Coordinates of C-alpha atoms in Angstrom, one line a residue:
M1 CA 11.8 18.8 44.2
V2 CA 12.1 21.2 42.3
S3 CA 14.6 24.1 42.9
K4 CA 13.8 26.4 40.5
T5 CA 11.0 26.0 38.3
K6 CA 9.1 28.2 35.6
T7 CA 5.7 28.2 36.2
L8 CA 3.5 25.4 34.1
P9 CA 0.5 27.3 32.7
T10 CA -3.3 25.9 32.6
E11 CA -4.2 24.0 29.3
P12 CA -6.1 28.2 28.5
D13 CA -3.2 29.8 29.7
M14 CA -1.3 27.8 27.2
K15 CA -3.9 28.4 24.6
S16 CA -3.9 32.5 24.5
R17 CA 0.4 32.2 24.6
S18 CA 0.5 30.2 21.7
E19 CA -1.9 33.1 19.9
Q20 CA -0.5 35.6 20.8
K21 CA 3.1 34.6 19.4
E22 CA 1.6 32.7 16.6
N23 CA 3.2 36.0 14.0
E24 CA 6.0 35.6 15.7
L25 CA 6.5 32.1 16.0
G26 CA 5.2 31.7 12.6
N27 CA 8.7 32.4 10.7
G28 CA 10.2 29.9 13.2
L29 CA 11.1 29.2 17.0
S30 CA 14.8 30.4 16.5
H31 CA 14.1 33.4 19.1
L32 CA 12.0 31.4 21.6
I33 CA 14.9 28.6 21.7
R34 CA 17.9 31.3 22.3
S35 CA 16.0 32.1 25.5
I36 CA 16.3 28.4 27.1
P37 CA 19.5 28.1 29.9
H38 CA 21.6 25.6 29.9
N39 CA 20.0 23.7 32.7
P40 CA 18.8 20.4 33.6
G41 CA 15.2 20.3 33.1
V42 CA 11.7 19.7 31.5
Y43 CA 10.9 20.8 28.0
L44 CA 7.2 20.5 26.8
Y45 CA 6.2 21.3 23.2
L46 CA 2.9 22.6 22.0
D47 CA 0.7 22.9 19.3
E48 CA -1.4 25.8 17.2
T49 CA -4.0 25.1 19.7
G50 CA -2.1 25.2 23.2
R51 CA -2.3 21.7 23.6
I52 CA 0.9 19.6 25.1
I53 CA 2.4 17.2 22.0
Y54 CA 5.6 16.1 23.7
V55 CA 6.9 16.1 26.9
G56 CA 11.0 15.4 27.0
K57 CA 13.8 15.7 29.7
A58 CA 17.5 17.0 29.5
K59 CA 20.6 17.8 31.3
D60 CA 21.0 20.9 29.2
L61 CA 17.3 22.1 28.1
N62 CA 19.3 24.8 25.4
K63 CA 21.3 21.9 23.4
R64 CA 18.3 19.1 23.5
V65 CA 15.6 21.3 22.5
N66 CA 18.0 22.9 19.3
S67 CA 18.9 19.2 18.5
Y68 CA 15.0 18.8 17.4
F69 CA 15.5 22.1 14.9
G70 CA 19.5 21.5 13.8
K71 CA 18.9 19.2 11.2
V72 CA 16.4 17.0 8.9
H73 CA 14.5 14.6 10.4
S74 CA 12.5 11.8 8.9
G75 CA 9.2 9.9 9.7
K76 CA 7.3 10.9 13.2
L77 CA 10.1 13.1 14.5
R78 CA 9.5 15.1 11.5
V79 CA 5.8 15.6 11.7
L80 CA 6.7 16.4 15.5
V81 CA 8.6 19.3 14.4
R82 CA 6.1 20.5 12.0
R83 CA 3.4 21.2 14.5
I84 CA 5.6 22.5 17.5
A85 CA 3.7 25.8 17.5
D86 CA 5.4 26.9 21.3
I87 CA 8.1 25.8 23.6
R88 CA 7.6 25.8 27.2
F89 CA 10.4 24.4 29.6
I90 CA 10.3 24.1 33.2
V91 CA 13.9 24.5 35.3
T92 CA 14.6 21.6 37.9
G93 CA 17.9 21.6 40.1
S94 CA 18.8 17.8 39.1
E95 CA 18.6 15.2 36.7
T96 CA 16.5 13.3 39.4
D97 CA 14.1 15.9 39.5
A98 CA 13.5 16.3 35.4
L99 CA 12.9 12.8 35.6
L100 CA 10.6 12.8 38.3
L101 CA 8.4 15.8 36.6
E102 CA 8.9 14.1 33.3
N103 CA 7.3 11.2 34.2
N104 CA 4.4 12.6 36.1
L105 CA 3.6 15.9 33.7
I106 CA 3.4 12.4 30.6
K107 CA 0.9 11.0 33.1
Q108 CA -1.2 14.1 33.8
H109 CA -1.3 15.3 29.8
Q110 CA -0.6 11.9 27.7
P111 CA 0.6 13.4 25.1
R112 CA 0.1 12.1 21.6
Y113 CA 4.1 11.5 20.7
N114 CA 5.5 10.2 24.2
V115 CA 5.7 6.6 24.9
M116 CA 3.3 5.6 27.5
L117 CA 4.0 3.1 29.9
K118 CA -0.1 1.3 30.8
D119 CA -0.3 -1.0 33.8
D120 CA -1.9 -4.1 32.2
K121 CA -5.1 -4.7 34.2
S122 CA -5.1 -8.6 33.3
F123 CA -2.4 -9.2 36.3
P124 CA -3.9 -9.7 39.6
W125 CA -2.3 -7.6 42.6
I126 CA -2.3 -7.8 46.4
C127 CA -4.1 -5.1 48.2
I128 CA -4.2 -4.1 52.3
S129 CA -7.6 -2.1 52.3
N130 CA -7.7 1.2 53.6
E131 CA -10.1 0.5 56.6
P132 CA -9.2 0.7 60.4
F133 CA -9.3 -3.3 60.3
P134 CA -8.0 -3.8 56.7
R135 CA -8.5 -6.4 54.7
V136 CA -5.8 -8.8 52.5
F137 CA -6.7 -10.1 49.0
P138 CA -6.6 -10.3 45.8
T139 CA -7.6 -8.1 43.2
R140 CA -7.4 -6.6 39.3
N141 CA -9.3 -3.5 40.1
L142 CA -7.3 -0.6 41.1
L143 CA -9.0 2.0 43.1
R144 CA -8.0 5.7 44.5
N145 CA -9.2 4.8 48.1
G146 CA -6.0 5.0 49.9
S147 CA -5.8 1.1 50.0
E148 CA -2.2 0.0 49.5
Y149 CA -1.2 -2.4 46.0
Y150 CA 1.2 -4.7 45.9
G151 CA 2.0 -6.3 42.1
P152 CA 0.9 -7.1 39.5
Y153 CA 2.2 -11.1 39.9
A154 CA 2.3 -11.9 36.4
S155 CA 2.6 -15.5 38.1
V156 CA -1.2 -15.7 39.7
R157 CA 0.3 -19.1 41.4
M158 CA 2.6 -17.1 43.3
M159 CA 0.7 -15.0 44.7
H160 CA -1.9 -17.7 45.7
T161 CA 1.0 -19.2 47.5
L162 CA 2.2 -16.0 49.0
L163 CA -1.3 -15.4 50.4
E164 CA -1.7 -18.5 51.9
L165 CA 1.2 -18.0 54.2
I166 CA 0.1 -15.3 55.3
R167 CA -3.2 -16.6 56.3
Q168 CA -1.1 -19.7 57.8
L169 CA 1.1 -17.2 59.8
Y170 CA -1.8 -14.1 60.9
P171 CA -5.6 -14.7 61.6
I172 CA -6.6 -12.0 59.7
R173 CA -10.4 -11.1 59.2
S174 CA -11.4 -12.3 55.4
C175 CA -15.2 -11.3 55.9
R176 CA -16.1 -7.7 53.7
L177 CA -17.9 -6.3 57.1
P178 CA -17.6 -2.9 57.5
L179 CA -16.2 -2.6 60.7
T180 CA -15.4 0.5 62.4
P181 CA -14.3 0.7 66.4
Q182 CA -18.1 2.6 66.7
T183 CA -19.9 -0.2 64.7
I184 CA -18.0 -2.6 67.0
L185 CA -19.3 -0.8 70.3
E186 CA -22.9 -1.0 69.0
G187 CA -22.5 -4.8 68.6
K188 CA -24.0 -4.9 64.8
Y189 CA -22.1 -7.4 63.9
K190 CA -21.2 -11.3 65.5
I191 CA -18.3 -13.9 65.0
C192 CA -18.6 -16.6 62.5
L193 CA -17.2 -20.3 61.6
E194 CA -13.9 -18.5 60.7
F195 CA -13.2 -17.8 64.2
H196 CA -14.7 -21.2 66.0
I197 CA -11.8 -22.8 63.4
G198 CA -8.7 -20.8 64.4
N199 CA -8.7 -18.3 60.9
C200 CA -9.6 -14.8 62.8
K201 CA -9.5 -13.7 66.6
G202 CA -13.2 -11.8 66.2
P203 CA -12.7 -8.1 65.6
C204 CA -16.0 -8.2 64.4
E205 CA -17.3 -8.9 68.5
G206 CA -13.9 -6.7 69.9
L207 CA -12.1 -9.8 70.8
H208 CA -9.0 -8.6 69.1
N209 CA -8.2 -5.1 69.4
Q210 CA -6.8 -2.4 66.6
E211 CA -3.5 -2.3 68.2
D212 CA -2.5 -5.9 67.8
Y213 CA -4.2 -6.2 64.4
L214 CA -2.4 -3.8 63.0
L215 CA 0.9 -4.7 64.1
M216 CA -0.1 -8.0 61.8
I217 CA -1.1 -5.8 59.4
E218 CA 2.4 -3.7 59.1
A219 CA 4.3 -7.7 59.5
I220 CA 2.2 -9.2 56.4
R221 CA 3.1 -5.7 54.5
Q222 CA 7.4 -6.3 55.3
I223 CA 6.2 -9.8 53.8
I224 CA 4.7 -8.9 50.2
K225 CA 7.7 -6.2 49.9
G226 CA 10.2 -9.3 50.5
N227 CA 11.2 -8.4 54.2
L228 CA 11.3 -11.3 55.5
V229 CA 14.6 -11.3 57.7
T230 CA 12.9 -8.4 60.0
V231 CA 9.6 -10.4 60.1
I232 CA 11.9 -13.6 61.5
R233 CA 13.8 -11.2 63.5
Q234 CA 10.7 -10.5 65.4
L235 CA 8.7 -13.5 65.5
K236 CA 12.6 -15.0 67.2
D237 CA 12.2 -12.2 69.8
T238 CA 8.6 -13.1 70.6
M239 CA 9.7 -16.8 70.7
M240 CA 12.0 -16.0 73.2
Q241 CA 9.7 -13.9 75.2
Y242 CA 6.8 -17.2 75.1
A243 CA 10.0 -19.2 76.2
A244 CA 11.0 -17.1 78.9
S245 CA 8.1 -16.9 80.5
L246 CA 7.6 -20.7 80.2
E247 CA 4.9 -20.5 77.7
F248 CA 5.9 -23.0 75.6
E249 CA 2.7 -23.8 73.9
K250 CA 2.4 -20.6 72.3
A251 CA 6.5 -20.6 71.4
Q252 CA 5.7 -23.6 69.6
N253 CA 3.4 -22.0 67.5
V254 CA 6.0 -19.0 67.1
K255 CA 8.3 -21.4 65.6
E256 CA 6.1 -23.0 63.0
K257 CA 5.5 -19.5 62.2
M258 CA 9.4 -19.1 61.2
E259 CA 9.8 -21.9 60.2
L260 CA 6.7 -21.6 56.8
L261 CA 8.6 -18.2 56.6
D262 CA 12.0 -20.1 56.4
K263 CA 10.8 -22.4 54.0
Y264 CA 9.0 -19.5 51.8
R265 CA 12.0 -17.8 51.5
S266 CA 14.7 -21.0 50.7
K267 CA 12.3 -21.8 47.7
S268 CA 12.8 -18.2 46.9
T269 CA 16.7 -17.5 46.7
I270 CA 18.4 -17.8 43.6
V271 CA 21.6 -15.9 44.2
N272 CA 24.1 -15.3 46.9
P273 CA 21.7 -13.6 50.2
R274 CA 23.9 -11.3 50.8
I275 CA 22.7 -9.3 47.9
S276 CA 19.8 -7.3 49.5
N277 CA 17.6 -4.5 48.4
V278 CA 18.6 -4.5 44.3
D279 CA 16.5 -3.8 41.5
V280 CA 17.8 -5.4 38.0
C281 CA 16.5 -3.8 34.6
S282 CA 16.6 -5.3 31.2
I283 CA 15.6 -4.1 27.9
I284 CA 14.8 -6.5 24.3
D285 CA 15.0 -3.9 21.7
E286 CA 13.4 -4.7 18.2
D287 CA 12.9 -1.6 15.7
E288 CA 9.9 -0.4 17.0
V289 CA 8.9 -2.3 19.9
A290 CA 11.2 -3.4 22.7
W291 CA 10.1 -5.3 26.3
I292 CA 11.4 -4.8 29.3
N293 CA 11.6 -6.3 32.6
Y294 CA 11.9 -5.5 36.2
L295 CA 13.4 -7.4 39.0
R296 CA 13.2 -7.0 42.6
V297 CA 15.8 -8.6 44.8
V298 CA 15.9 -8.6 48.9
Q299 CA 17.9 -10.8 50.3
G300 CA 19.0 -12.8 47.3
A301 CA 15.7 -13.6 46.7
V302 CA 13.1 -12.0 43.7
V303 CA 10.5 -10.8 45.3
Q304 CA 8.3 -9.0 42.4
S305 CA 9.0 -9.7 38.6
H306 CA 7.0 -7.3 36.1
S307 CA 7.4 -6.9 32.2
V308 CA 6.3 -4.7 29.7
E309 CA 6.0 -3.7 26.2
I310 CA 7.1 -0.6 25.2
K311 CA 6.0 1.1 21.0
R312 CA 8.3 3.7 19.8
K313 CA 6.6 7.1 19.3
L314 CA 9.4 9.0 17.8
E315 CA 13.2 7.9 17.4
E316 CA 13.3 7.0 21.5
T317 CA 16.7 5.7 22.4
Q318 CA 17.2 2.3 24.5
Q319 CA 18.9 4.6 26.9
E320 CA 15.6 6.7 27.2
L321 CA 13.3 3.4 27.0
L322 CA 15.0 1.7 30.0
M323 CA 15.3 4.9 32.1
L324 CA 11.3 5.8 31.4
A325 CA 10.4 2.5 32.6
L326 CA 12.8 2.4 35.3
L327 CA 11.6 5.2 37.3
D328 CA 7.6 4.3 36.3
F329 CA 8.6 0.7 37.9
R330 CA 10.9 2.1 41.4
Q331 CA 7.5 4.8 42.0
R332 CA 5.0 1.8 41.4
F333 CA 6.6 -0.5 43.1
D334 CA 8.0 2.1 46.0
S335 CA 11.4 0.6 45.9
E336 CA 13.8 2.1 47.8
S337 CA 16.7 0.5 47.0
T338 CA 20.3 2.5 46.1
E339 CA 21.5 0.3 43.7
V340 CA 20.2 -0.7 40.1
I341 CA 21.9 -3.5 38.1
L342 CA 21.2 -2.4 34.3
P343 CA 23.4 -3.7 31.1
F344 CA 24.0 -0.7 30.0
D345 CA 24.7 3.2 31.7
P346 CA 21.5 5.0 30.8
G347 CA 22.9 8.4 30.7
F348 CA 20.6 10.1 33.5
T349 CA 21.4 10.0 37.4
L350 CA 19.0 9.4 40.1
D351 CA 19.9 10.8 43.7
G352 CA 20.6 8.2 46.1
V353 CA 21.3 5.5 43.5
S354 CA 24.1 3.7 41.8
Y355 CA 23.7 1.7 38.4
F356 CA 26.2 -1.4 38.4
I357 CA 26.8 -2.6 35.4
P358 CA 27.9 -6.3 35.8
K359 CA 30.4 -8.6 33.7
K360 CA 30.1 -11.4 35.5
G361 CA 29.2 -13.1 39.0
D362 CA 25.7 -13.5 40.5
K363 CA 24.8 -10.0 39.5
K364 CA 25.6 -11.4 36.2
H365 CA 23.4 -14.0 36.6
L366 CA 20.4 -11.7 37.9
L367 CA 20.7 -9.4 35.0
E368 CA 20.3 -12.7 32.7
L369 CA 17.3 -13.8 34.4
S370 CA 15.5 -10.3 34.0
E371 CA 16.6 -10.5 30.2
R372 CA 15.2 -14.2 29.9
N373 CA 11.9 -12.7 31.3
A374 CA 11.8 -9.9 29.1
R375 CA 12.2 -12.5 25.8
H376 CA 9.7 -14.5 27.3
F377 CA 7.3 -12.1 27.8
R378 CA 8.1 -11.2 24.3
L379 CA 7.0 -14.6 22.9
E380 CA 4.3 -14.8 24.9
M381 CA 2.6 -11.3 23.5
E382 CA 3.4 -12.4 20.0
K383 CA 1.8 -15.8 20.5
Q384 CA -1.1 -13.4 21.9
R385 CA -1.3 -11.4 18.8
T386 CA -0.8 -14.6 16.6
L387 CA -3.2 -16.6 17.8
V388 CA -6.1 -13.8 18.4
D389 CA -5.2 -12.2 14.6
P390 CA -2.6 -14.0 12.5
E391 CA -3.0 -12.3 9.5
R392 CA -2.2 -9.2 11.5
H393 CA 1.4 -10.8 12.0
Q394 CA 1.7 -12.2 8.8
K395 CA 0.9 -8.9 7.3
R396 CA 3.5 -6.7 9.0
V397 CA 6.0 -9.2 8.4
L398 CA 5.3 -8.8 4.9
H399 CA 5.1 -5.2 4.7
Q400 CA 8.4 -4.8 6.9
L401 CA 10.2 -6.9 4.0
K402 CA 8.4 -4.5 1.0
E403 CA 10.3 -2.0 2.5
D404 CA 14.1 -3.5 3.5
L405 CA 13.7 -4.6 0.1
R406 CA 12.3 -1.8 -1.9
L407 CA 9.7 -4.3 -3.4
P408 CA 7.4 -2.9 -5.5
V409 CA 4.6 -5.2 -4.4
L410 CA 3.6 -6.9 -1.1
P411 CA 5.5 -10.2 -1.7
E412 CA 2.8 -12.5 -0.8
V413 CA 4.2 -15.4 -2.7
I414 CA 7.9 -15.9 -2.2
E415 CA 9.7 -18.8 -3.8
C416 CA 13.1 -19.9 -2.4
F417 CA 16.0 -22.4 -4.3
D418 CA 18.9 -23.9 -2.9
N419 CA 21.3 -27.0 -4.5
S420 CA 23.6 -29.6 -3.0
N421 CA 25.6 -32.3 -4.0
F422 CA 28.5 -34.8 -2.5
Q423 CA 31.8 -34.1 -4.5
G424 CA 30.1 -33.7 -7.8
D425 CA 27.8 -37.0 -6.9
F426 CA 24.4 -37.2 -6.9
A427 CA 23.6 -32.9 -7.2
V428 CA 20.0 -31.7 -6.7
A429 CA 18.0 -29.0 -6.2
A430 CA 14.8 -27.8 -3.8
M431 CA 12.0 -25.1 -4.4
V432 CA 9.9 -23.8 -1.4
Q433 CA 7.4 -21.8 -1.4
F434 CA 5.4 -19.4 1.5
V435 CA 2.5 -18.0 0.9
K436 CA 1.8 -14.7 3.1
A437 CA 4.9 -16.0 5.2
R438 CA 3.9 -19.5 5.6
P439 CA 5.1 -22.8 4.4
N440 CA 2.7 -23.7 1.3
K441 CA 3.9 -27.4 1.1
Q442 CA 1.9 -28.4 -1.8
E443 CA 3.7 -26.4 -3.8
Y444 CA 7.7 -27.8 -2.8
R445 CA 9.8 -28.8 -5.5
H446 CA 12.5 -31.3 -5.7
F447 CA 14.9 -31.4 -9.1
N448 CA 17.4 -33.4 -9.8
I449 CA 20.6 -31.5 -12.4
K450 CA 20.1 -33.2 -15.7
T451 CA 22.0 -30.9 -18.1
V452 CA 25.0 -30.0 -15.5
E453 CA 28.2 -32.1 -15.5
G454 CA 30.2 -32.0 -12.1
P455 CA 30.0 -29.6 -9.2
D456 CA 29.0 -26.7 -11.0
D457 CA 26.7 -24.4 -8.6
F458 CA 25.6 -21.5 -10.6
A459 CA 25.4 -23.8 -13.7
S460 CA 23.0 -26.0 -11.8
M461 CA 20.8 -22.9 -9.7
Q462 CA 20.4 -21.5 -13.5
E463 CA 18.9 -25.1 -14.6
I464 CA 16.7 -25.4 -11.7
V465 CA 15.0 -21.6 -12.1
Y466 CA 14.9 -21.6 -15.9
R467 CA 12.9 -25.1 -15.5
R468 CA 10.2 -23.7 -12.8
Y469 CA 9.7 -20.8 -14.5
Q470 CA 9.6 -22.5 -18.1
R471 CA 6.9 -24.5 -16.9
L472 CA 4.5 -21.9 -14.7
K473 CA 4.9 -19.7 -18.5
A474 CA 4.1 -23.4 -20.4
E475 CA 1.1 -23.5 -17.7
N476 CA 0.0 -20.3 -17.4
K477 CA 0.2 -20.1 -14.1
A478 CA 0.9 -16.9 -11.8
L479 CA 4.8 -15.8 -11.1
P480 CA 5.6 -15.2 -7.0
Q481 CA 6.2 -11.6 -6.2
L482 CA 9.8 -12.6 -5.2
I483 CA 12.9 -15.2 -5.8
I484 CA 15.4 -15.5 -3.3
V485 CA 18.6 -17.4 -4.4
D486 CA 20.8 -19.3 -1.6
G487 CA 23.8 -18.1 -2.4
G488 CA 25.7 -15.4 -3.4
K489 CA 26.8 -12.8 -6.6
G490 CA 27.3 -15.7 -8.7
Q491 CA 24.5 -18.1 -7.6
L492 CA 22.3 -14.9 -8.0
N493 CA 23.7 -13.7 -11.1
A494 CA 23.2 -18.0 -13.0
A495 CA 19.2 -17.1 -12.0
I496 CA 19.0 -14.3 -13.3
A497 CA 20.5 -16.0 -16.8
A498 CA 17.6 -18.2 -16.3
L499 CA 15.2 -15.0 -15.9
V500 CA 17.0 -13.3 -19.2
Q501 CA 16.3 -16.6 -21.1
L502 CA 12.7 -16.7 -20.2
D503 CA 12.3 -13.0 -21.0
L504 CA 11.4 -12.6 -17.2
R505 CA 14.2 -10.1 -16.5
G506 CA 12.3 -7.4 -14.1
H507 CA 9.0 -8.9 -14.0
I508 CA 10.1 -10.7 -10.7
P509 CA 11.9 -9.3 -7.8
I510 CA 14.9 -11.7 -6.8
I511 CA 17.9 -11.4 -4.2
G512 CA 20.4 -14.3 -3.3
I513 CA 21.3 -14.4 0.7
A514 CA 25.3 -15.6 1.9
K515 CA 25.1 -17.3 4.8
R516 CA 28.2 -16.4 6.3
L517 CA 27.5 -12.9 7.3
E518 CA 23.6 -13.0 6.2
E519 CA 24.6 -10.7 3.1
I520 CA 21.6 -9.7 0.9
Y521 CA 22.5 -8.8 -2.5
F522 CA 20.4 -7.6 -5.6
P523 CA 20.7 -7.4 -9.4
D524 CA 23.6 -4.9 -10.9
D525 CA 24.6 -4.4 -7.4
P526 CA 28.4 -5.1 -7.1
F527 CA 27.8 -4.4 -3.0
P528 CA 25.3 -6.2 -0.5
I529 CA 23.3 -4.7 2.6
Y530 CA 22.7 -5.6 5.4
I531 CA 19.2 -5.8 6.7
D532 CA 19.1 -5.6 11.1
K533 CA 20.0 -9.0 12.4
R534 CA 16.7 -8.6 14.8
S535 CA 14.4 -7.7 11.7
E536 CA 11.6 -10.3 11.4
S537 CA 12.2 -9.7 7.6
L538 CA 15.0 -11.3 7.8
K539 CA 13.7 -14.1 9.9
L540 CA 11.5 -14.8 7.0
I541 CA 14.2 -15.0 4.4
Q542 CA 16.3 -17.1 6.4
Q543 CA 13.3 -19.3 7.4
L544 CA 13.1 -19.4 3.4
R545 CA 16.6 -20.4 3.0
D546 CA 16.8 -22.6 5.6
E547 CA 13.7 -24.9 5.1
A548 CA 15.0 -24.8 1.0
H549 CA 17.9 -26.7 2.8
R550 CA 15.8 -28.8 4.6
F551 CA 14.0 -30.0 2.0
G552 CA 17.0 -30.5 -0.8
I553 CA 19.1 -32.3 1.9
T554 CA 16.1 -34.6 2.2
H555 CA 16.0 -35.0 -1.0
H556 CA 19.5 -35.8 -1.8
R557 CA 19.4 -38.4 1.0
K558 CA 17.1 -40.2 -0.7
Q559 CA 19.1 -40.0 -4.0
F560 CA 22.2 -41.6 -1.5
E561 CA 19.9 -44.8 -0.7
K562 CA 18.9 -44.9 -4.6
G563 CA 22.5 -44.1 -6.5
V564 CA 25.4 -45.3 -4.8
I565 CA 24.4 -47.2 -1.7
K566 CA 22.3 -49.4 -3.5
T567 CA 24.6 -50.0 -6.4
V568 CA 28.2 -49.8 -5.3
L569 CA 28.6 -50.1 -1.4
T570 CA 26.1 -52.5 -1.0
E571 CA 27.4 -55.1 -3.4
I572 CA 30.2 -55.6 -0.8
D573 CA 29.7 -58.9 1.4
G574 CA 28.8 -58.1 4.8
I575 CA 28.3 -54.5 4.0
G576 CA 24.8 -53.7 4.8
Y577 CA 22.7 -50.3 4.4
N578 CA 23.3 -48.8 7.5
T579 CA 27.0 -49.2 7.6
A580 CA 26.9 -47.7 3.8
Q581 CA 25.0 -44.9 5.3
K582 CA 28.2 -44.3 8.5
L583 CA 30.6 -44.4 5.9
L584 CA 28.8 -41.8 3.2
W585 CA 28.3 -39.4 5.8
K586 CA 32.0 -39.5 7.2
F587 CA 33.7 -39.6 3.8
K588 CA 31.0 -37.6 1.8
S589 CA 31.5 -40.1 -1.4
V590 CA 32.3 -43.6 -3.0
R591 CA 35.5 -42.5 -4.4
N592 CA 36.8 -41.3 -0.8
I593 CA 36.5 -44.4 0.6
S594 CA 37.8 -46.3 -2.0
T595 CA 41.4 -44.1 -0.9
Q596 CA 40.9 -45.4 2.9
S597 CA 43.1 -47.2 4.8
V598 CA 41.8 -50.3 7.1
D599 CA 42.3 -47.9 10.2
N600 CA 40.6 -45.1 9.1
L601 CA 37.8 -46.7 7.8
A602 CA 38.0 -48.6 11.4
G603 CA 37.2 -45.6 13.4
V604 CA 33.9 -45.7 11.6
I605 CA 32.8 -49.1 11.0
G606 CA 35.4 -51.5 12.8
R607 CA 37.9 -53.4 11.9
S608 CA 36.7 -57.1 10.3
K609 CA 34.1 -54.3 8.0
A610 CA 37.3 -52.2 7.0
A611 CA 38.6 -54.9 6.2
M612 CA 36.6 -56.1 3.9
V613 CA 35.6 -52.8 2.3
V614 CA 39.4 -51.9 1.5
G615 CA 39.9 -56.1 -0.1
Y616 CA 36.8 -55.1 -2.4
F617 CA 38.3 -51.4 -3.9
E618 CA 41.4 -53.6 -4.1
R619 CA 39.9 -56.2 -6.3
N620 CA 37.7 -53.4 -8.3
P621 CA 39.3 -50.3 -8.5
L622 CA 37.4 -47.2 -9.1
D623 CA 38.0 -46.0 -12.9

């Protein structure tokens, strides 16, 4: 695999080498870095004890290693660079060799700063045991005893369906007897009930020879791998042989097996059957965590699906995470496909493998299916964490919000304001409160605007913010750690003016969120900031804003019922509550309704009622 390598030293060798170079590297690693060649390969960073703390791959070792030391880093990457006391490198013949070697070294040394892909032990596997007469059974324990493992299966039902199909097709043994040619010759075991009901051919007494038994195991192996076409073709040849020799009962038995396989394949086919032996890999990336899904497609059927969660250790790119996972998946599932469907170019090549980035068609549908699986896996993982430890999830979101907004304290209590009106009529407002990132509906408040005439959103915002915190001050109640105003710079300034009146300016952090581009405005800052759309903190802000809007709209509808609907429109003979409501939601205000023609109103409430409304306003025009 490696055409040219620099021998990888053992741990004691590494330690002694680090000690020898301690003085030389004390003032930097520049001399050592200059000796690194411009070739593909793997580089290893060691700490002062000689322990490997990071393994990486590169198309150009020199450029890649130099990139760590040529600029100022932040966070964990800065900590890593500070801890590097020595560097080792291994030159390889190709990018593929570098990928494979990196993967093996990470698994061997498990460096502290490398992303680790661990098998999820909660998922079951299908095992073909390493025995003279192998058994096929489900397991959650992977043993290094030469047995073959296929999986893991995210769907236990799918795995058991496959095992049931195998049992119907091939009479393999289900017992745990340690069968060997020697023990069979010695007659140590006797046939059991499984033999008498036709589920086993009795290899324990030598009634089923080892050669025929292993042929069945090979067919089972192909079925598990998804190579159903090969197995069906073999069964068809066997059926024709039986028919030619007039063994019609045996031929019928083989035909029934073929029909079972066809039925199983038809249920699994989701795309064009001509798409054969293809791997699909997709990634859902959110800040420090990424979720990656892998699909294996054979003859248009998905025969394997698996998802993993990866937590970033440094500043790994999407390309690096996707490539790491793809290589691990291909090794784990023993994939030999020459085509891989990906959402983007991972930046590293694999020998004999071509990447395909689809824009439309069946392959695009496969990629979308993989992405849906990744999203579903993400939701399931988040749901499990929330159920197990809901406070941990809430604290993580609040800490992220504190960091994104540069708040002085953790915003455990947040209040959000929203106001609305229809053409200036019945202006109302609402405030919602979240405690520890969850709605606290006991503290929700409605406001009827009292001091503002006409549609003045800024003045309305100033009034409700003033009334809310004047009351809290009067009642000597605790103030929130964050105020959110639904609106841009104008609404934010109006809210700040209310805080100034109450001498609370600077005591409560306050921001505004503009809906169109989700811009976050701060006091005294003319330019907004943009929080990553995938960030949980932005999602919390949006949830507060949407909840305030929903709560305000509910109150507004009640005001309509109490005010406009029951005092004006419902005074018209023949017009009831439902008809009046339809008109208001279509034309927004009574004044707009009064100016409409019969034809315009007829499209909403019918011509006869439209004539009643027009006639009423002709007799009783609005001032």
